[in-house]
PDB file of C-alpha atoms and ligand atoms in Angstrom:
ATOM      1  CA  MET A   1      -9.256   3.916  11.447  1.00 97.00           C
ATOM      2  CA  ILE A   2      -5.819   3.731  10.587  1.00 98.00           C
ATOM      3  CA  GLU A   3      -4.652   7.577  10.141  1.00 98.00           C
ATOM      4  CA  VAL A   4      -1.354   8.147   8.294  1.00 98.00           C
ATOM      5  CA  GLN A   5      -0.836  11.943   8.503  1.00 98.00           C
ATOM      6  CA  ASP A   6       2.072  13.786   6.236  1.00 98.00           C
ATOM      7  CA  VAL A   7       4.496  11.062   6.871  1.00 98.00           C
ATOM      8  CA  THR A   8       7.931  11.086   5.751  1.00 98.00           C
ATOM      9  CA  PHE A   9      10.623   8.359   6.586  1.00 98.00           C
ATOM     10  CA  ALA A  10      13.985   7.367   6.163  1.00 97.00           C
ATOM     11  CA  TYR A  11      16.398   4.608   6.737  1.00 97.00           C
ATOM     12  CA  PRO A  12      19.205   5.319   8.783  1.00 94.00           C
ATOM     13  CA  GLY A  13      22.296   6.770   6.656  1.00 92.00           C
ATOM     14  CA  ASN A  14      19.878   7.151   3.799  1.00 92.00           C
ATOM     15  CA  SER A  15      19.590  11.072   3.024  1.00 89.00           C
ATOM     16  CA  VAL A  16      16.868  10.096   0.361  1.00 93.00           C
ATOM     17  CA  PRO A  17      13.507   9.493   2.205  1.00 96.00           C
ATOM     18  CA  ALA A  18      11.831   5.831   1.664  1.00 98.00           C
ATOM     19  CA  LEU A  19       8.571   7.791   1.911  1.00 98.00           C
ATOM     20  CA  ALA A  20       7.513  11.284   1.680  1.00 97.00           C
ATOM     21  CA  GLY A  21       4.291  13.211   2.412  1.00 97.00           C
ATOM     22  CA  ILE A  22       2.199  10.514   2.861  1.00 98.00           C
ATOM     23  CA  ASN A  23      -1.387  10.653   4.081  1.00 97.00           C
ATOM     24  CA  LEU A  24      -4.003   7.920   4.228  1.00 97.00           C
ATOM     25  CA  CYS A  25      -6.622   6.660   6.110  1.00 97.00           C
ATOM     26  CA  VAL A  26      -7.703   3.007   6.189  1.00 97.00           C
ATOM     27  CA  GLU A  27     -11.418   2.727   7.422  1.00 97.00           C
ATOM     28  CA  PRO A  28     -12.433  -0.318   9.412  1.00 96.00           C
ATOM     29  CA  GLY A  29     -13.657  -2.930   7.386  1.00 97.00           C
ATOM     30  CA  GLU A  30     -12.217  -1.596   3.921  1.00 97.00           C
ATOM     31  CA  PHE A  31     -10.386  -3.378   1.265  1.00 98.00           C
ATOM     32  CA  LEU A  32      -7.466  -1.364   0.028  1.00 98.00           C
ATOM     33  CA  ALA A  33      -4.741  -2.012  -2.265  1.00 98.00           C
ATOM     34  CA  ILE A  34      -1.127  -0.542  -2.180  1.00 98.00           C
ATOM     35  CA  THR A  35       0.701  -1.149  -5.328  1.00 97.00           C
ATOM     36  CA  GLY A  36       3.883   0.341  -6.837  1.00 96.00           C
ATOM     37  CA  ARG A  37       7.033  -1.256  -8.300  1.00 94.00           C
ATOM     38  CA  ASN A  38      10.224  -2.851  -6.318  1.00 94.00           C
ATOM     39  CA  GLY A  39      11.680  -0.186  -4.079  1.00 95.00           C
ATOM     40  CA  SER A  40       8.485   2.549  -4.150  1.00 97.00           C
ATOM     41  CA  GLY A  41       7.985   2.010  -0.613  1.00 97.00           C
ATOM     42  CA  LYS A  42       5.250  -0.182   0.293  1.00 97.00           C
ATOM     43  CA  SER A  43       7.035  -2.422   2.659  1.00 97.00           C
ATOM     44  CA  THR A  44       7.812   0.499   4.457  1.00 98.00           C
ATOM     45  CA  LEU A  45       4.739   1.648   4.375  1.00 98.00           C
ATOM     46  CA  ALA A  46       3.256  -1.521   5.806  1.00 97.00           C
ATOM     47  CA  ARG A  47       6.101  -1.161   8.678  1.00 97.00           C
ATOM     48  CA  LEU A  48       4.917   2.257   9.462  1.00 98.00           C
ATOM     49  CA  LEU A  49       1.213   1.058   9.481  1.00 97.00           C
ATOM     50  CA  ASN A  50       1.967  -0.995  13.026  1.00 94.00           C
ATOM     51  CA  GLY A  51       4.745   0.602  14.656  1.00 96.00           C
ATOM     52  CA  LEU A  52       7.452  -1.463  13.360  1.00 96.00           C
ATOM     53  CA  LEU A  53       9.064   1.782  12.053  1.00 97.00           C
ATOM     54  CA  ARG A  54       8.150   4.993  13.394  1.00 97.00           C
ATOM     55  CA  PRO A  55       7.774   8.072  11.057  1.00 97.00           C
ATOM     56  CA  LYS A  56      10.558  10.862  10.858  1.00 96.00           C
ATOM     57  CA  ALA A  57       7.795  13.283  10.692  1.00 97.00           C
ATOM     58  CA  GLY A  58       4.066  12.777  11.016  1.00 98.00           C
ATOM     59  CA  ARG A  59       1.975  10.784  13.011  1.00 98.00           C
ATOM     60  CA  VAL A  60       0.429   7.315  12.168  1.00 98.00           C
ATOM     61  CA  LEU A  61      -2.500   6.656  14.233  1.00 98.00           C
ATOM     62  CA  VAL A  62      -4.305   3.396  14.641  1.00 98.00           C
ATOM     63  CA  ASP A  63      -7.795   3.699  16.229  1.00 98.00           C
ATOM     64  CA  GLY A  64      -6.263   6.886  18.070  1.00 97.00           C
ATOM     65  CA  LEU A  65      -3.353   5.158  19.146  1.00 98.00           C
ATOM     66  CA  ASP A  66      -0.112   6.986  18.284  1.00 98.00           C
ATOM     67  CA  THR A  67       2.799   4.824  16.929  1.00 98.00           C
ATOM     68  CA  ALA A  68       5.353   6.923  18.151  1.00 97.00           C
ATOM     69  CA  ASP A  69       3.875   6.117  21.788  1.00 97.00           C
ATOM     70  CA  GLU A  70       6.144   2.971  22.977  1.00 96.00           C
ATOM     71  CA  ALA A  71       3.309   2.086  25.546  1.00 97.00           C
ATOM     72  CA  SER A  72       0.433   1.669  22.840  1.00 97.00           C
ATOM     73  CA  LEU A  73       2.745  -0.301  20.754  1.00 95.00           C
ATOM     74  CA  VAL A  74       1.326  -3.648  22.323  1.00 93.00           C
ATOM     75  CA  ASP A  75      -2.210  -2.619  21.922  1.00 95.00           C
ATOM     76  CA  ILE A  76      -1.523  -1.478  17.865  1.00 96.00           C
ATOM     77  CA  ARG A  77      -0.021  -4.695  17.053  1.00 94.00           C
ATOM     78  CA  ARG A  78      -3.137  -6.639  18.265  1.00 94.00           C
ATOM     79  CA  ARG A  79      -5.004  -4.398  16.148  1.00 97.00           C
ATOM     80  CA  ALA A  80      -2.864  -4.320  12.840  1.00 97.00           C
ATOM     81  CA  GLY A  81      -1.141  -7.525  11.958  1.00 96.00           C
ATOM     82  CA  ILE A  82       1.292  -7.920   8.989  1.00 96.00           C
ATOM     83  CA  VAL A  83       1.790 -10.682   7.451  1.00 95.00           C
ATOM     84  CA  PHE A  84       5.150 -10.566   5.267  1.00 93.00           C
ATOM     85  CA  GLN A  85       6.777 -11.675   2.117  1.00 90.00           C
ATOM     86  CA  ASP A  86       9.312 -13.719   3.695  1.00 89.00           C
ATOM     87  CA  PRO A  87       7.856 -16.388   6.324  1.00 87.00           C
ATOM     88  CA  ASP A  88      10.905 -17.202   7.622  1.00 86.00           C
ATOM     89  CA  ASN A  89      11.407 -13.927   9.906  1.00 82.00           C
ATOM     90  CA  GLN A  90       7.762 -14.462  11.479  1.00 83.00           C
ATOM     91  CA  LEU A  91       7.978 -18.282  12.368  1.00 87.00           C
ATOM     92  CA  VAL A  92       9.038 -18.782  15.979  1.00 87.00           C
ATOM     93  CA  ALA A  93       7.970 -22.100  17.619  1.00 92.00           C
ATOM     94  CA  ALA A  94       8.845 -25.827  17.182  1.00 93.00           C
ATOM     95  CA  THR A  95       5.537 -26.804  15.747  1.00 96.00           C
ATOM     96  CA  VAL A  96       3.231 -25.449  13.233  1.00 97.00           C
ATOM     97  CA  GLU A  97       0.535 -25.392  16.261  1.00 96.00           C
ATOM     98  CA  ASP A  98       2.877 -23.991  18.706  1.00 96.00           C
ATOM     99  CA  ASP A  99       3.505 -21.381  16.237  1.00 96.00           C
ATOM    100  CA  VAL A 100      -0.175 -20.446  15.685  1.00 97.00           C
ATOM    101  CA  ALA A 101      -0.639 -20.199  19.227  1.00 96.00           C
ATOM    102  CA  PHE A 102       2.213 -18.104  20.009  1.00 95.00           C
ATOM    103  CA  GLY A 103       0.643 -14.558  19.674  1.00 92.00           C
ATOM    104  CA  PRO A 104      -2.850 -15.657  21.255  1.00 94.00           C
ATOM    105  CA  GLU A 105      -0.506 -16.826  24.289  1.00 94.00           C
ATOM    106  CA  ASN A 106       1.295 -13.572  24.102  1.00 90.00           C
ATOM    107  CA  LEU A 107      -2.194 -11.959  24.529  1.00 88.00           C
ATOM    108  CA  GLY A 108      -2.995 -13.955  28.018  1.00 90.00           C
ATOM    109  CA  LEU A 109      -6.087 -15.546  26.437  1.00 93.00           C
ATOM    110  CA  PRO A 110      -7.616 -18.615  28.414  1.00 95.00           C
ATOM    111  CA  PRO A 111      -6.406 -21.883  27.226  1.00 95.00           C
ATOM    112  CA  ALA A 112      -9.776 -23.175  25.460  1.00 96.00           C
ATOM    113  CA  VAL A 113      -9.828 -20.015  23.744  1.00 96.00           C
ATOM    114  CA  ILE A 114      -6.062 -20.022  22.148  1.00 97.00           C
ATOM    115  CA  ARG A 115      -6.805 -23.706  21.438  1.00 96.00           C
ATOM    116  CA  GLN A 116      -9.804 -22.763  19.245  1.00 96.00           C
ATOM    117  CA  ARG A 117      -8.581 -19.785  17.594  1.00 96.00           C
ATOM    118  CA  VAL A 118      -5.454 -22.383  16.769  1.00 97.00           C
ATOM    119  CA  ALA A 119      -7.874 -24.927  15.285  1.00 96.00           C
ATOM    120  CA  ALA A 120      -9.879 -22.019  13.438  1.00 96.00           C
ATOM    121  CA  SER A 121      -6.568 -20.439  11.885  1.00 96.00           C
ATOM    122  CA  LEU A 122      -5.464 -23.466  10.683  1.00 96.00           C
ATOM    123  CA  ALA A 123      -8.315 -24.438   9.260  1.00 95.00           C
ATOM    124  CA  MET A 124      -8.459 -21.327   7.347  1.00 93.00           C
ATOM    125  CA  VAL A 125      -5.388 -21.442   5.441  1.00 93.00           C
ATOM    126  CA  GLU A 126      -5.963 -25.380   5.008  1.00 93.00           C
ATOM    127  CA  ILE A 127      -2.619 -26.633   6.954  1.00 95.00           C
ATOM    128  CA  GLU A 128      -4.491 -28.689   9.889  1.00 95.00           C
ATOM    129  CA  ALA A 129      -2.695 -31.431   8.659  1.00 96.00           C
ATOM    130  CA  LEU A 130       0.750 -29.987   9.381  1.00 96.00           C
ATOM    131  CA  LYS A 131       0.133 -29.023  12.773  1.00 95.00           C
ATOM    132  CA  ASP A 132       2.815 -30.964  14.488  1.00 96.00           C
ATOM    133  CA  ARG A 133       5.427 -30.411  11.690  1.00 96.00           C
ATOM    134  CA  PRO A 134       8.261 -28.315  12.525  1.00 96.00           C
ATOM    135  CA  PRO A 135       7.992 -25.040  10.401  1.00 95.00           C
ATOM    136  CA  HIS A 136      11.364 -24.903   8.894  1.00 93.00           C
ATOM    137  CA  LEU A 137      10.551 -28.108   7.092  1.00 93.00           C
ATOM    138  CA  LEU A 138       7.597 -26.660   5.514  1.00 93.00           C
ATOM    139  CA  SER A 139       7.727 -25.331   1.747  1.00 92.00           C
ATOM    140  CA  GLY A 140       7.784 -21.562   0.858  1.00 90.00           C
ATOM    141  CA  GLY A 141       3.901 -21.683   0.278  1.00 91.00           C
ATOM    142  CA  GLN A 142       3.225 -23.472   3.384  1.00 93.00           C
ATOM    143  CA  LYS A 143       5.100 -21.082   5.490  1.00 93.00           C
ATOM    144  CA  GLN A 144       3.413 -18.588   4.112  1.00 93.00           C
ATOM    145  CA  ARG A 145       0.152 -20.296   4.946  1.00 94.00           C
ATOM    146  CA  LEU A 146       1.385 -20.776   8.411  1.00 95.00           C
ATOM    147  CA  ALA A 147       2.380 -16.944   8.981  1.00 94.00           C
ATOM    148  CA  LEU A 148      -1.012 -15.903   7.846  1.00 95.00           C
ATOM    149  CA  ALA A 149      -2.436 -18.429  10.208  1.00 96.00           C
ATOM    150  CA  GLY A 150      -0.509 -16.963  13.066  1.00 95.00           C
ATOM    151  CA  ILE A 151      -1.843 -13.425  12.400  1.00 95.00           C
ATOM    152  CA  LEU A 152      -5.398 -14.433  12.189  1.00 96.00           C
ATOM    153  CA  ALA A 153      -5.221 -16.057  15.561  1.00 96.00           C
ATOM    154  CA  MET A 154      -4.523 -12.675  16.803  1.00 95.00           C
ATOM    155  CA  GLU A 155      -7.999 -11.534  15.223  1.00 95.00           C
ATOM    156  CA  PRO A 156      -6.773  -8.314  14.242  1.00 97.00           C
ATOM    157  CA  GLN A 157      -9.057  -5.338  12.853  1.00 97.00           C
ATOM    158  CA  TYR A 158      -6.633  -4.832  10.280  1.00 98.00           C
ATOM    159  CA  LEU A 159      -4.632  -7.617   8.335  1.00 98.00           C
ATOM    160  CA  ILE A 160      -1.851  -5.969   6.159  1.00 98.00           C
ATOM    161  CA  LEU A 161      -0.875  -8.547   3.476  1.00 97.00           C
ATOM    162  CA  ASP A 162       2.783  -7.405   2.220  1.00 97.00           C
ATOM    163  CA  GLU A 163       3.255  -9.608  -0.916  1.00 95.00           C
ATOM    164  CA  ALA A 164       2.023 -12.216   1.892  1.00 93.00           C
ATOM    165  CA  THR A 165       1.201 -15.086  -0.868  1.00 91.00           C
ATOM    166  CA  ALA A 166       3.904 -14.347  -3.177  1.00 89.00           C
ATOM    167  CA  MET A 167       5.001 -17.731  -2.830  1.00 88.00           C
ATOM    168  CA  LEU A 168       1.973 -19.526  -3.450  1.00 90.00           C
ATOM    169  CA  ASP A 169       0.871 -20.687  -7.070  1.00 91.00           C
ATOM    170  CA  PRO A 170      -1.859 -18.667  -8.484  1.00 90.00           C
ATOM    171  CA  VAL A 171      -4.765 -21.190  -7.855  1.00 91.00           C
ATOM    172  CA  ALA A 172      -3.892 -21.126  -4.097  1.00 90.00           C
ATOM    173  CA  ARG A 173      -2.942 -17.068  -3.837  1.00 92.00           C
ATOM    174  CA  GLU A 174      -6.587 -16.701  -5.139  1.00 91.00           C
ATOM    175  CA  GLU A 175      -8.108 -18.993  -2.651  1.00 90.00           C
ATOM    176  CA  ILE A 176      -6.207 -17.798   0.161  1.00 91.00           C
ATOM    177  CA  LEU A 177      -7.452 -13.934  -0.722  1.00 94.00           C
ATOM    178  CA  GLY A 178     -10.986 -15.168  -0.911  1.00 93.00           C
ATOM    179  CA  ARG A 179     -10.675 -16.739   2.501  1.00 91.00           C
ATOM    180  CA  VAL A 180      -9.249 -13.413   3.915  1.00 95.00           C
ATOM    181  CA  LEU A 181     -12.044 -11.534   1.982  1.00 96.00           C
ATOM    182  CA  GLU A 182     -14.883 -13.837   3.530  1.00 93.00           C
ATOM    183  CA  LEU A 183     -13.577 -13.097   6.867  1.00 92.00           C
ATOM    184  CA  ARG A 184     -13.664  -9.583   5.868  1.00 96.00           C
ATOM    185  CA  ARG A 185     -17.386  -9.786   5.296  1.00 95.00           C
ATOM    186  CA  ALA A 186     -17.943 -12.313   8.272  1.00 93.00           C
ATOM    187  CA  ARG A 187     -16.415  -9.840  10.959  1.00 92.00           C
ATOM    188  CA  GLY A 188     -15.625  -6.719   9.348  1.00 94.00           C
ATOM    189  CA  LEU A 189     -11.929  -7.136   9.003  1.00 97.00           C
ATOM    190  CA  ALA A 190      -9.854  -4.141   7.009  1.00 98.00           C
ATOM    191  CA  VAL A 191      -7.605  -5.932   4.492  1.00 98.00           C
ATOM    192  CA  ILE A 192      -4.690  -3.953   3.121  1.00 98.00           C
ATOM    193  CA  LEU A 193      -3.051  -6.007   0.393  1.00 98.00           C
ATOM    194  CA  ILE A 194       0.454  -4.932  -0.881  1.00 97.00           C
ATOM    195  CA  THR A 195       1.014  -6.160  -4.246  1.00 95.00           C
ATOM    196  CA  HIS A 196       2.913  -5.612  -7.350  1.00 91.00           C
ATOM    197  CA  LEU A 197       0.216  -7.652  -8.890  1.00 91.00           C
ATOM    198  CA  MET A 198      -2.002  -5.170 -10.944  1.00 92.00           C
ATOM    199  CA  GLU A 199      -4.799  -8.106 -11.210  1.00 91.00           C
ATOM    200  CA  GLU A 200      -4.583  -8.698  -7.479  1.00 93.00           C
ATOM    201  CA  ALA A 201      -4.678  -4.738  -7.187  1.00 95.00           C
ATOM    202  CA  VAL A 202      -7.797  -4.287  -9.016  1.00 93.00           C
ATOM    203  CA  LEU A 203      -9.809  -6.407  -6.925  1.00 94.00           C
ATOM    204  CA  ALA A 204      -9.978  -3.970  -3.914  1.00 97.00           C
ATOM    205  CA  GLU A 205     -12.350  -1.258  -2.968  1.00 96.00           C
ATOM    206  CA  ARG A 206      -9.964   1.780  -3.523  1.00 97.00           C
ATOM    207  CA  MET A 207      -6.440   1.487  -4.437  1.00 97.00           C
ATOM    208  CA  LEU A 208      -3.036   3.572  -4.044  1.00 97.00           C
ATOM    209  CA  VAL A 209      -0.051   3.533  -6.556  1.00 97.00           C
ATOM    210  CA  LEU A 210       3.380   4.537  -4.818  1.00 97.00           C
ATOM    211  CA  SER A 211       6.227   5.847  -6.948  1.00 97.00           C
ATOM    212  CA  ALA A 212       9.892   6.602  -5.599  1.00 96.00           C
ATOM    213  CA  GLY A 213       8.016   7.002  -1.876  1.00 97.00           C
ATOM    214  CA  ARG A 214       4.812   9.247  -2.756  1.00 98.00           C
ATOM    215  CA  VAL A 215       1.392   8.371  -3.642  1.00 97.00           C
ATOM    216  CA  VAL A 216       0.915   9.182  -7.433  1.00 97.00           C
ATOM    217  CA  LEU A 217      -2.514   7.662  -7.838  1.00 97.00           C
ATOM    218  CA  ALA A 218      -5.583   6.794  -5.732  1.00 97.00           C
ATOM    219  CA  GLY A 219      -8.869   5.989  -5.914  1.00 97.00           C
ATOM    220  CA  PRO A 220     -11.115   3.259  -6.972  1.00 96.00           C
ATOM    221  CA  PRO A 221      -9.453   0.675  -9.465  1.00 94.00           C
ATOM    222  CA  PRO A 222     -11.374   1.643 -12.506  1.00 91.00           C
ATOM    223  CA  ALA A 223     -10.593   5.013 -12.106  1.00 93.00           C
ATOM    224  CA  VAL A 224      -6.714   4.370 -11.598  1.00 94.00           C
ATOM    225  CA  MET A 225      -7.002   2.153 -14.631  1.00 91.00           C
ATOM    226  CA  LEU A 226      -7.949   5.082 -17.088  1.00 88.00           C
ATOM    227  CA  GLN A 227      -4.558   6.272 -16.108  1.00 91.00           C
ATOM    228  CA  GLY A 228      -2.747   3.990 -18.194  1.00 88.00           C
ATOM    229  CA  GLU A 229       0.004   6.294 -19.230  1.00 90.00           C
ATOM    230  CA  ARG A 230       0.551   7.318 -15.823  1.00 94.00           C
ATOM    231  CA  LEU A 231       0.773   4.101 -14.619  1.00 94.00           C
ATOM    232  CA  ALA A 232       3.286   3.041 -17.245  1.00 93.00           C
ATOM    233  CA  ALA A 233       5.517   5.880 -16.219  1.00 95.00           C
ATOM    234  CA  VAL A 234       5.997   4.615 -12.947  1.00 94.00           C
ATOM    235  CA  GLY A 235       6.720   1.149 -14.149  1.00 94.00           C
ATOM    236  CA  LEU A 236       3.234  -0.462 -13.868  1.00 94.00           C
ATOM    237  CA  LYS A 237       1.208  -2.514 -16.344  1.00 89.00           C
ATOM    238  CA  VAL A 238      -2.952  -2.431 -16.514  1.00 89.00           C
ATOM    239  CA  PRO A 239      -3.752  -5.971 -16.161  1.00 88.00           C
ATOM    240  CA  VAL A 240      -4.614  -7.665 -19.514  1.00 89.00           C
ATOM    241  CA  THR A 241      -8.224  -7.516 -18.862  1.00 89.00           C
ATOM    242  CA  VAL A 242      -8.335  -3.878 -18.396  1.00 89.00           C
ATOM    243  CA  ALA A 243      -6.097  -3.508 -21.829  1.00 89.00           C
ATOM    244  CA  LEU A 244      -8.612  -5.652 -23.789  1.00 91.00           C
ATOM    245  CA  GLY A 245     -11.293  -3.335 -22.891  1.00 89.00           C
ATOM    246  CA  HIS A 246      -9.209  -0.308 -23.991  1.00 87.00           C
ATOM    247  CA  ILE A 247      -8.793  -2.215 -27.318  1.00 91.00           C
ATOM    248  CA  LEU A 248     -12.426  -3.030 -27.863  1.00 91.00           C
ATOM    249  CA  ARG A 249     -13.555   0.202 -27.170  1.00 90.00           C
ATOM    250  CA  ARG A 250     -10.948   1.825 -29.724  1.00 90.00           C
ATOM    251  CA  ALA A 251     -12.320  -0.737 -31.910  1.00 92.00           C
ATOM    252  CA  GLY A 252     -15.759   0.840 -31.802  1.00 91.00           C
ATOM    253  CA  LEU A 253     -17.459  -1.319 -29.166  1.00 89.00           C
ATOM    254  CA  GLN A 254     -19.734   0.681 -26.768  1.00 89.00           C
ATOM    255  CA  LEU A 255     -18.085  -0.770 -23.418  1.00 87.00           C
ATOM    256  CA  PRO A 256     -18.392   1.262 -20.320  1.00 86.00           C
ATOM    257  CA  ALA A 257     -14.735   2.385 -19.085  1.00 81.00           C
ATOM    258  CA  GLY A 258     -15.377   0.356 -15.388  1.00 82.00           C
ATOM    259  CA  PRO A 259     -14.769  -3.606 -15.859  1.00 86.00           C
ATOM    260  CA  VAL A 260     -11.436  -4.193 -14.414  1.00 87.00           C
ATOM    261  CA  THR A 261     -11.563  -7.944 -13.772  1.00 89.00           C
ATOM    262  CA  ALA A 262     -12.175 -10.805 -16.046  1.00 89.00           C
ATOM    263  CA  GLU A 263     -15.828 -11.396 -14.814  1.00 90.00           C
ATOM    264  CA  GLU A 264     -16.740  -7.577 -15.271  1.00 90.00           C
ATOM    265  CA  LEU A 265     -15.637  -7.625 -18.623  1.00 91.00           C
ATOM    266  CA  ALA A 266     -17.257 -10.597 -19.408  1.00 93.00           C
ATOM    267  CA  GLU A 267     -20.508  -9.230 -18.024  1.00 92.00           C
ATOM    268  CA  ALA A 268     -19.971  -5.804 -19.732  1.00 91.00           C
ATOM    269  CA  LEU A 269     -19.612  -7.671 -23.117  1.00 92.00           C
ATOM    270  CA  TRP A 270     -22.338  -9.943 -22.309  1.00 92.00           C
ATOM    271  CA  LYS A 271     -24.674  -7.026 -21.767  1.00 91.00           C
ATOM    272  CA  LEU A 272     -23.685  -5.549 -25.135  1.00 88.00           C
ATOM    273  CA  VAL A 273     -24.367  -8.640 -27.142  1.00 87.00           C
ATOM    274  CA  SER A 274     -27.664  -9.435 -25.480  1.00 89.00           C
ATOM    275  CA  GLN A 275     -28.740  -5.710 -26.126  1.00 81.00           C
ATOM    276  CA  LYS A 276     -28.407  -6.229 -30.076  1.00 67.00           C
TER     277      LYS A 276
HETATM  278  N1  LIG G 301      16.194  -1.834   5.819  1.00 96.19           N
HETATM  279  C1  LIG G 301      16.617  -0.968   5.016  1.00 96.19           C
HETATM  280  N2  LIG G 301      17.472  -0.233   4.934  1.00 96.19           N
HETATM  281  C2  LIG G 301      17.930   0.641   4.123  1.00 96.19           C
HETATM  282  N3  LIG G 301      17.198   1.003   2.923  1.00 96.19           N
HETATM  283  C3  LIG G 301      15.783   0.424   3.076  1.00 96.19           C
HETATM  284  C4  LIG G 301      15.836  -0.772   3.857  1.00 96.19           C
HETATM  285  N4  LIG G 301      14.566  -1.254   3.463  1.00 96.19           N
HETATM  286  C5  LIG G 301      14.269  -0.784   2.175  1.00 96.19           C
HETATM  287  N5  LIG G 301      15.164   0.263   1.930  1.00 96.19           N
HETATM  288  C6  LIG G 301      14.972   0.835   0.934  1.00 96.19           C
HETATM  289  O1  LIG G 301      13.712   2.010   0.643  1.00 96.19           O
HETATM  290  C7  LIG G 301      13.354   1.833  -0.405  1.00 96.19           C
HETATM  291  C8  LIG G 301      11.443   1.389  -0.219  1.00 96.19           C
HETATM  292  O2  LIG G 301      11.656   0.012   0.083  1.00 96.19           O
HETATM  293  P1  LIG G 301      10.602  -0.736   0.088  1.00 96.19           P
HETATM  294  O3  LIG G 301       9.672  -0.340   1.306  1.00 96.19           O
HETATM  295  O4  LIG G 301      10.943  -2.380   0.681  1.00 96.19           O
HETATM  296  O5  LIG G 301       9.844  -0.950  -1.298  1.00 96.19           O
HETATM  297  P2  LIG G 301       8.868  -2.110  -1.761  1.00 96.19           P
HETATM  298  O6  LIG G 301       8.152  -2.806  -0.496  1.00 96.19           O
HETATM  299  O7  LIG G 301       8.130  -1.249  -2.318  1.00 96.19           O
HETATM  300  O8  LIG G 301       9.747  -2.924  -2.711  1.00 96.19           O
HETATM  301  C9  LIG G 301      13.933   1.257  -1.533  1.00 96.19           C
HETATM  302  O9  LIG G 301      15.061   2.192  -1.973  1.00 96.19           O
HETATM  303  C10 LIG G 301      14.884   0.469  -0.524  1.00 96.19           C
HETATM  304  O10 LIG G 301      15.999   0.157  -1.273  1.00 96.19           O
HETATM  305 MG1  LIG G 302       8.106  -4.948  -0.255  1.00 96.19          MG
END
């Protein structure tokens, strides 16, 4: 479990905190989305979750290990891996394959295990064909796949994706997220999806909306989606499928309030039609 307890954080020289009074629990195997407009504090929160930043007040515990405890940081980062929006800061080696091997090598794993993890991770994000290439020559989307492979090879318990597929096209983005969610089902990996795309956030079991460094809404996506005005007030729009549901209800259709994805809306409409 990752526990964020009354956390406040301010960047040096900045009197306004980037995050204030944050409380959050991430259970093993959970799928949580964190959303909010640009500058709301999402990336700061991501960095607090695995000790890249330490709270100014409050505590962050990863499976009971305090991120303020220097001696626990290696263990914490092995458990909670972050993939960032900008992959350039995350790529370190001369070839794609070596880059993915870097993390497992630092864990001191036997070479055979490292080879197996590298191959599995490259396959997961479908960049096996690029394994001998130098990372700096890859496209933005390929670099994002590589950064994800590097973290997956560490076999974390918590995977934090901070706008980590932003450089991919929508089809590839959905495919990669699908792979990650398969891994969640297979291994009980917890997924913390940080995104400003509401269409993505509603796929999670639970979502959290940040605004100006505070949690302004939290709950299962269907419940959060009912708060259209509060979302609009913090610069967010409900996905088009949710908006369409609202319009159809206002027009008199007996649609339930729940559907948030196109599939769910289609299913609700189908039920309605087939009842008649
Ligand atoms: N390295 C930094 N130094 C100073 N201020 C920062 C730094 N990174 C982010 N901030 C500020 O902290 C706030 C939250 O930023 P961030 O966590 O990056 O938000 P988001 O990821 O939601 O866009 C913003 O006001 C931003 O300007
Ligand atoms: Mg960010």
